[in-house]
């Protein structure tokens, strides 16, 4: 997440400030800055960039800006502290100057106070940020200050452990991690980042859509070994219109112009704008060949207005308004579910898009509105001469939706009509007393769609069933969490400040106040369907990217197989993919004696991860098959090993260099010591013992392990 | 409490089953056939609901059959209820909400006033539930500082509601990470610290205006909530000071208003009409008190209060919460209270003397033994500026469980782990003996 904030030379502030009217100016700047800062409620690169630039532009008001940011970091709800820290980081690295000194005064307490209250995953990010400070090109803060923070972080972690709180996760953390060249991680860096976001934050529908869009963009082919012509490097990060308050600096708004044949680009069904795409510093965004335009790339809303010059530049992955999803609306299905492989010429494309949008439930069977839309679209298609404008018209559908939710409106309208059909009830004591037999009907509805768990009645509307499903899902999650409550403790959090209360909506408030301790293992159970889908997409994406990268590597004959990424891949895979045999996720447990996190029952064999028990089963079954084939014991075992490798077929075929790996492992803090140890043992054993004997020993050991594991599980259940 | 033999109740149309349950008794209730609602929230069929220390009314529009397990101290069926007027009231409000949606205007704002124990809170709950049932997002403003439906007694709060009010838990647990069956709500709370608005009218008015200001600002931004309107619940205010406060409140929130003290209020508003042209269309409506309303004696109120405090830290049996115990040195916090010592009644002051100064004066309190068992309110303020700190909203509450005078430390119960975020704490009259 952090690496996105590496300085980019062209982000330097433009020009100085005229002096004069300082106190007054300060007040104005502060007010403006505070307002914009309030929008930084989730990790958003564009907002951070814009705030950084604003800070750079107002160096003369640095004092009040620093004050404002400090205030924000102190008062923001725990879930929102991290973005603010990123902002500080971005300012000190990109702007520097007076900010270094100003932040320097308070950074120790500022950092530590925030660190204390954030959850463990945010802590990891805090530590990452901290890790980049000492080795920065120029000195950011005095050594003593950084040392103090580091010391504080250590003691807080220590303290937490003693109190048996969930300590900050040390998974994937390496203080120097982000200082290393990013080339090797670029492929799944963003994916990983997204995943972390999905896992660690409760997403609002808007956020989810943004992420989805980001994903859509990442699905584009990875950079080819040879740079493709057409796109100059340099981040173009179009802003989602409703996320971005401040205008973007010019250089961010100048997108590379797309090759003209956009109409043949595959259209994704997703009408959401791609969120700001973060690319690791210095790494150019993927170069899209024209015919492989990333999905979701549709022109900016302005392009749809008839009368605009048709030569309007089109952003790659450009802007489309997000339909504002109402809180009552069920989660939008993943964008990937409505792909349109190839968009036919414009008007037809429009209706197609509509059809699939409606199918997917994005638009809903709201006939009147839809037909009106179609008409609009058609008109626009006619109005525009160039095929590109035709494509632009395709992007229109979400527009009218943005100001409300037609789905809701249908339901609401019917309800409203019922209410109004009673005849206006006067606000007089007499009229209030009058009996209205139909009144009850309004409250209880005609053919009721009612929840059998709580009596919730879904207001009759076109999407009642969907709403009811969402409601039942909610029950399911609640019940599950209730069941879990014995294991986890919940507590009441502090209330937000007045400003935050005024500006945040109910949904994010509730979610912004998530438990201080985020249970990583519970991520699956507590996330919504929507988020699960996202996680799956991310996992798929990562696999895709990894296979791509390995393909590229093998094509290039490149030998510098980066094992640190492999190790991380193992860890990541453990988190997302789970066991290669049973596909179940691993349970993360804290080992008090080792002071480390472990994956319960995990075992790494030939870069594949298994449950120790599953692996034992696998070996045994293979063995049995081999025995049936009447092979000798040694042959059988070898076959088993081969089969094991084949079953869990991972894309990359290159052998892992053991020595290289062990060099890298400490550096990446691959803390699964147990797994690592076993891995190494495997390799050593392979070379030293006769394989048959070795396998025998191993099987016995696994047998034991299995017994133990079963016992533990039984004991836990009891 | 799954006793073998449940008691069966058959209710006719528009009847109400009224039950009172003692604090240490659990009663289980199940709707078998028909429809029923408790304070506006509909009951699910064949779902078990558990109550303890509550006085509830199960009302049915269509008739129903209910099973009750356990012993209730009071249980009977009433066939005369003011529910017709209540639902009409709701529909009238709903119509105004529809109009507001059409004209892009403002939803109805209702203030419920009347003497103590006439069912004001129940009526607000009902109106809110009905609104929620129709997919509205009403804002609940609780000016009843004696009870504290949402956070703690002694607070003025505003809460945006989006989810159904839970039958068993009432208004739900504010700002918890716990899986609540009902609504998880995020209130905005200001600390008043006295049981009655009359105890410190100036402070009450100050906070009232501040609260109204914040709510109005929020509603400016939140379209759905603006169109859904506000339901304001108040203390029992029936004397001259009460009217003054009501008038203030109406001005602050631009209330639509309906009211039990019909004639008095109408009179007041005829007078007001000329004076406050900014308050358009204040309608005053008289609603009958439900026969089910019982007078709650002080013991019951005290008990409810204790239960509220307990719930704040420990949650309800349905969703338990884990508070954390930490210790803190005397020097790390600043404990404040409003007003200078005990206030003398205005009448006891020399003629012409104004006591306004002392009413809103912030006084520092030295930590010490006297804090033991107090519930302190943690202010969200970062700076000690007298004019600001009074109007700063609350971050939460802590309970002082032990005082170590010699070491100058106190041990306290905090709702959640970690450092207490702010250092200015309000001392009120709230005490609690943790059991």
PDB file of C-alpha atoms in Angstrom, chain B residues 20-173:
ATOM      1  CA  UNK B  20     -43.970  -6.290  32.918  1.00  0.00           C
ATOM      2  CA  UNK B  21     -40.886  -8.280  33.657  1.00  0.00           C
ATOM      3  CA  UNK B  22     -38.737  -7.894  36.735  1.00  0.00           C
ATOM      4  CA  UNK B  23     -35.044  -7.186  36.366  1.00  0.00           C
ATOM      5  CA  UNK B  24     -33.826 -10.553  37.511  1.00  0.00           C
ATOM      6  CA  UNK B  25     -36.380 -12.582  35.596  1.00  0.00           C
ATOM      7  CA  UNK B  26     -36.264 -13.670  32.013  1.00  0.00           C
ATOM      8  CA  UNK B  27     -39.392 -14.076  29.986  1.00  0.00           C
ATOM      9  CA  UNK B  28     -39.562 -15.641  26.598  1.00  0.00           C
ATOM     10  CA  UNK B  29     -42.177 -14.707  24.098  1.00  0.00           C
ATOM     11  CA  UNK B  30     -43.164 -16.194  20.792  1.00  0.00           C
ATOM     12  CA  UNK B  31     -45.632 -15.124  18.154  1.00  0.00           C
ATOM     13  CA  UNK B  32     -47.321 -18.229  16.803  1.00  0.00           C
ATOM     14  CA  UNK B  33     -49.891 -16.922  14.361  1.00  0.00           C
ATOM     15  CA  UNK B  34     -50.959 -13.527  13.128  1.00  0.00           C
ATOM     16  CA  UNK B  35     -48.979 -10.341  13.278  1.00  0.00           C
ATOM     17  CA  UNK B  36     -47.737  -8.389  16.243  1.00  0.00           C
ATOM     18  CA  UNK B  37     -45.455  -5.499  16.945  1.00  0.00           C
ATOM     19  CA  UNK B  38     -43.552  -4.217  19.930  1.00  0.00           C
ATOM     20  CA  UNK B  39     -43.135  -0.459  19.919  1.00  0.00           C
ATOM     21  CA  UNK B  40     -43.505  -0.406  16.183  1.00  0.00           C
ATOM     22  CA  UNK B  41     -41.080  -3.195  15.369  1.00  0.00           C
ATOM     23  CA  UNK B  42     -42.807  -6.183  13.918  1.00  0.00           C
ATOM     24  CA  UNK B  43     -42.254  -9.554  15.512  1.00  0.00           C
ATOM     25  CA  UNK B  44     -41.229 -12.503  13.426  1.00  0.00           C
ATOM     26  CA  UNK B  45     -43.382 -15.576  13.584  1.00  0.00           C
ATOM     27  CA  UNK B  46     -42.020 -18.438  15.632  1.00  0.00           C
ATOM     28  CA  UNK B  47     -39.020 -16.479  16.751  1.00  0.00           C
ATOM     29  CA  UNK B  48     -38.207 -16.414  20.438  1.00  0.00           C
ATOM     30  CA  UNK B  49     -37.739 -13.067  22.081  1.00  0.00           C
ATOM     31  CA  UNK B  50     -36.351 -12.704  25.562  1.00  0.00           C
ATOM     32  CA  UNK B  51     -37.043  -9.849  27.918  1.00  0.00           C
ATOM     33  CA  UNK B  52     -35.748  -8.895  31.294  1.00  0.00           C
ATOM     34  CA  UNK B  53     -36.457  -5.820  33.357  1.00  0.00           C
ATOM     35  CA  UNK B  54     -38.776  -4.388  30.746  1.00  0.00           C
ATOM     36  CA  UNK B  55     -42.294  -3.175  30.437  1.00  0.00           C
ATOM     37  CA  UNK B  56     -43.498  -3.997  27.014  1.00  0.00           C
ATOM     38  CA  UNK B  57     -46.673  -3.965  24.993  1.00  0.00           C
ATOM     39  CA  UNK B  58     -47.274  -6.417  22.183  1.00  0.00           C
ATOM     40  CA  UNK B  59     -49.828  -4.913  19.890  1.00  0.00           C
ATOM     41  CA  UNK B  60     -51.636  -6.593  17.041  1.00  0.00           C
ATOM     42  CA  UNK B  61     -53.540  -5.063  14.172  1.00  0.00           C
ATOM     43  CA  UNK B  62     -54.818  -8.359  12.819  1.00  0.00           C
ATOM     44  CA  UNK B  63     -55.113 -10.544  15.896  1.00  0.00           C
ATOM     45  CA  UNK B  64     -52.551 -13.106  16.936  1.00  0.00           C
ATOM     46  CA  UNK B  65     -51.604 -15.947  19.194  1.00  0.00           C
ATOM     47  CA  UNK B  66     -48.680 -15.513  21.539  1.00  0.00           C
ATOM     48  CA  UNK B  67     -46.894 -17.926  23.839  1.00  0.00           C
ATOM     49  CA  UNK B  68     -45.156 -16.641  26.925  1.00  0.00           C
ATOM     50  CA  UNK B  69     -42.698 -18.589  29.050  1.00  0.00           C
ATOM     51  CA  UNK B  70     -41.692 -17.409  32.485  1.00  0.00           C
ATOM     52  CA  UNK B  71     -43.342 -15.305  35.090  1.00  0.00           C
ATOM     53  CA  UNK B  72     -44.299 -11.750  34.485  1.00  0.00           C
ATOM     54  CA  UNK B  73     -45.143  -9.458  37.338  1.00  0.00           C
ATOM     55  CA  UNK B  74     -47.980  -7.987  35.318  1.00  0.00           C
ATOM     56  CA  UNK B  75     -49.708  -9.456  32.300  1.00  0.00           C
ATOM     57  CA  UNK B  76     -53.041  -8.558  30.758  1.00  0.00           C
ATOM     58  CA  UNK B  77     -54.742  -7.810  27.480  1.00  0.00           C
ATOM     59  CA  UNK B  78     -56.020  -4.343  26.783  1.00  0.00           C
ATOM     60  CA  UNK B  79     -58.456  -3.635  24.008  1.00  0.00           C
ATOM     61  CA  UNK B  80     -58.402   0.113  24.123  1.00  0.00           C
ATOM     62  CA  UNK B  81     -55.286   1.650  22.757  1.00  0.00           C
ATOM     63  CA  UNK B  82     -54.451   4.941  21.115  1.00  0.00           C
ATOM     64  CA  UNK B  83     -52.697   3.050  18.355  1.00  0.00           C
ATOM     65  CA  UNK B  84     -55.037   4.358  15.680  1.00  0.00           C
ATOM     66  CA  UNK B  85     -53.948   7.864  16.366  1.00  0.00           C
ATOM     67  CA  UNK B  86     -50.336   6.765  16.526  1.00  0.00           C
ATOM     68  CA  UNK B  87     -50.425   5.116  13.159  1.00  0.00           C
ATOM     69  CA  UNK B  88     -52.293   8.048  11.718  1.00  0.00           C
ATOM     70  CA  UNK B  89     -49.609  10.231  13.130  1.00  0.00           C
ATOM     71  CA  UNK B  90     -47.017   8.141  11.414  1.00  0.00           C
ATOM     72  CA  UNK B  91     -48.874   8.186   8.128  1.00  0.00           C
ATOM     73  CA  UNK B  92     -49.304  11.911   8.330  1.00  0.00           C
ATOM     74  CA  UNK B  93     -45.549  12.183   8.825  1.00  0.00           C
ATOM     75  CA  UNK B  94     -44.919   9.741   6.044  1.00  0.00           C
ATOM     76  CA  UNK B  95     -47.009  11.860   3.719  1.00  0.00           C
ATOM     77  CA  UNK B  96     -44.888  14.829   4.626  1.00  0.00           C
ATOM     78  CA  UNK B  97     -41.813  12.780   3.851  1.00  0.00           C
ATOM     79  CA  UNK B  98     -43.197  11.937   0.444  1.00  0.00           C
ATOM     80  CA  UNK B  99     -43.870  15.593  -0.178  1.00  0.00           C
ATOM     81  CA  UNK B 100     -40.396  16.443   0.987  1.00  0.00           C
ATOM     82  CA  UNK B 101     -38.984  13.961  -1.487  1.00  0.00           C
ATOM     83  CA  UNK B 102     -41.058  15.415  -4.275  1.00  0.00           C
ATOM     84  CA  UNK B 103     -40.236  19.016  -3.511  1.00  0.00           C
ATOM     85  CA  UNK B 104     -36.719  18.277  -2.438  1.00  0.00           C
ATOM     86  CA  UNK B 105     -37.635  19.789   0.874  1.00  0.00           C
ATOM     87  CA  UNK B 106     -37.246  18.892   4.472  1.00  0.00           C
ATOM     88  CA  UNK B 107     -38.913  16.001   6.209  1.00  0.00           C
ATOM     89  CA  UNK B 108     -41.141  16.491   9.212  1.00  0.00           C
ATOM     90  CA  UNK B 109     -39.605  17.288  12.543  1.00  0.00           C
ATOM     91  CA  UNK B 110     -41.570  16.099  15.490  1.00  0.00           C
ATOM     92  CA  UNK B 111     -41.105  16.916  19.100  1.00  0.00           C
ATOM     93  CA  UNK B 112     -42.865  14.859  21.662  1.00  0.00           C
ATOM     94  CA  UNK B 113     -43.539  16.638  24.905  1.00  0.00           C
ATOM     95  CA  UNK B 114     -45.601  15.951  27.946  1.00  0.00           C
ATOM     96  CA  UNK B 115     -45.283  15.152  31.607  1.00  0.00           C
ATOM     97  CA  UNK B 116     -43.283  12.238  32.925  1.00  0.00           C
ATOM     98  CA  UNK B 117     -44.555   8.730  32.399  1.00  0.00           C
ATOM     99  CA  UNK B 118     -46.946   9.259  29.542  1.00  0.00           C
ATOM    100  CA  UNK B 119     -45.073   7.125  27.065  1.00  0.00           C
ATOM    101  CA  UNK B 120     -43.079   9.750  25.225  1.00  0.00           C
ATOM    102  CA  UNK B 121     -40.101   7.528  24.624  1.00  0.00           C
ATOM    103  CA  UNK B 122     -42.303   4.641  23.584  1.00  0.00           C
ATOM    104  CA  UNK B 123     -44.107   6.861  21.129  1.00  0.00           C
ATOM    105  CA  UNK B 124     -40.833   8.122  19.684  1.00  0.00           C
ATOM    106  CA  UNK B 125     -39.668   4.574  19.338  1.00  0.00           C
ATOM    107  CA  UNK B 126     -42.855   3.653  17.584  1.00  0.00           C
ATOM    108  CA  UNK B 127     -42.695   6.541  15.162  1.00  0.00           C
ATOM    109  CA  UNK B 128     -39.062   5.759  14.444  1.00  0.00           C
ATOM    110  CA  UNK B 129     -39.752   2.083  13.916  1.00  0.00           C
ATOM    111  CA  UNK B 130     -42.578   2.823  11.557  1.00  0.00           C
ATOM    112  CA  UNK B 131     -40.389   5.195   9.604  1.00  0.00           C
ATOM    113  CA  UNK B 132     -37.615   2.623   9.461  1.00  0.00           C
ATOM    114  CA  UNK B 133     -40.086   0.034   8.306  1.00  0.00           C
ATOM    115  CA  UNK B 134     -40.767   2.222   5.335  1.00  0.00           C
ATOM    116  CA  UNK B 135     -37.132   2.549   4.421  1.00  0.00           C
ATOM    117  CA  UNK B 136     -36.661   5.959   5.898  1.00  0.00           C
ATOM    118  CA  UNK B 137     -33.629   7.116   7.796  1.00  0.00           C
ATOM    119  CA  UNK B 138     -34.997   9.212  10.601  1.00  0.00           C
ATOM    120  CA  UNK B 139     -32.811  11.000  13.082  1.00  0.00           C
ATOM    121  CA  UNK B 140     -33.571  10.427  16.708  1.00  0.00           C
ATOM    122  CA  UNK B 141     -32.848  13.325  18.988  1.00  0.00           C
ATOM    123  CA  UNK B 142     -33.013  12.452  22.635  1.00  0.00           C
ATOM    124  CA  UNK B 143     -33.230  15.440  24.916  1.00  0.00           C
ATOM    125  CA  UNK B 144     -34.284  13.368  27.874  1.00  0.00           C
ATOM    126  CA  UNK B 145     -31.230  13.732  30.054  1.00  0.00           C
ATOM    127  CA  UNK B 146     -32.672  11.631  32.844  1.00  0.00           C
ATOM    128  CA  UNK B 147     -32.778   8.399  30.922  1.00  0.00           C
ATOM    129  CA  UNK B 148     -30.313   8.265  28.077  1.00  0.00           C
ATOM    130  CA  UNK B 149     -31.913   5.849  25.659  1.00  0.00           C
ATOM    131  CA  UNK B 150     -28.878   5.854  23.442  1.00  0.00           C
ATOM    132  CA  UNK B 151     -25.775   6.412  25.517  1.00  0.00           C
ATOM    133  CA  UNK B 152     -25.939   7.271  29.169  1.00  0.00           C
ATOM    134  CA  UNK B 153     -28.117   9.306  31.428  1.00  0.00           C
ATOM    135  CA  UNK B 154     -27.134  12.950  31.498  1.00  0.00           C
ATOM    136  CA  UNK B 155     -26.561  13.326  27.787  1.00  0.00           C
ATOM    137  CA  UNK B 156     -28.245  15.054  24.938  1.00  0.00           C
ATOM    138  CA  UNK B 157     -27.879  12.906  21.877  1.00  0.00           C
ATOM    139  CA  UNK B 158     -28.733  12.740  18.226  1.00  0.00           C
ATOM    140  CA  UNK B 159     -28.597   9.478  16.354  1.00  0.00           C
ATOM    141  CA  UNK B 160     -29.174   8.729  12.719  1.00  0.00           C
ATOM    142  CA  UNK B 161     -31.016   5.450  12.397  1.00  0.00           C
ATOM    143  CA  UNK B 162     -30.922   3.218   9.385  1.00  0.00           C
ATOM    144  CA  UNK B 163     -31.674  -0.243  10.697  1.00  0.00           C
ATOM    145  CA  UNK B 164     -34.668  -1.613  12.473  1.00  0.00           C
ATOM    146  CA  UNK B 165     -34.854  -1.075  16.176  1.00  0.00           C
ATOM    147  CA  UNK B 166     -34.335  -4.414  17.829  1.00  0.00           C
ATOM    148  CA  UNK B 167     -37.248  -5.738  19.821  1.00  0.00           C
ATOM    149  CA  UNK B 168     -35.126  -7.067  22.625  1.00  0.00           C
ATOM    150  CA  UNK B 169     -32.406  -4.494  22.826  1.00  0.00           C
ATOM    151  CA  UNK B 170     -34.277  -1.319  22.191  1.00  0.00           C
ATOM    152  CA  UNK B 171     -32.192   1.310  20.527  1.00  0.00           C
ATOM    153  CA  UNK B 172     -29.275  -0.980  20.069  1.00  0.00           C
ATOM    154  CA  UNK B 173     -25.776  -0.592  21.169  1.00  0.00           C
TER     155      UNK B 173
END
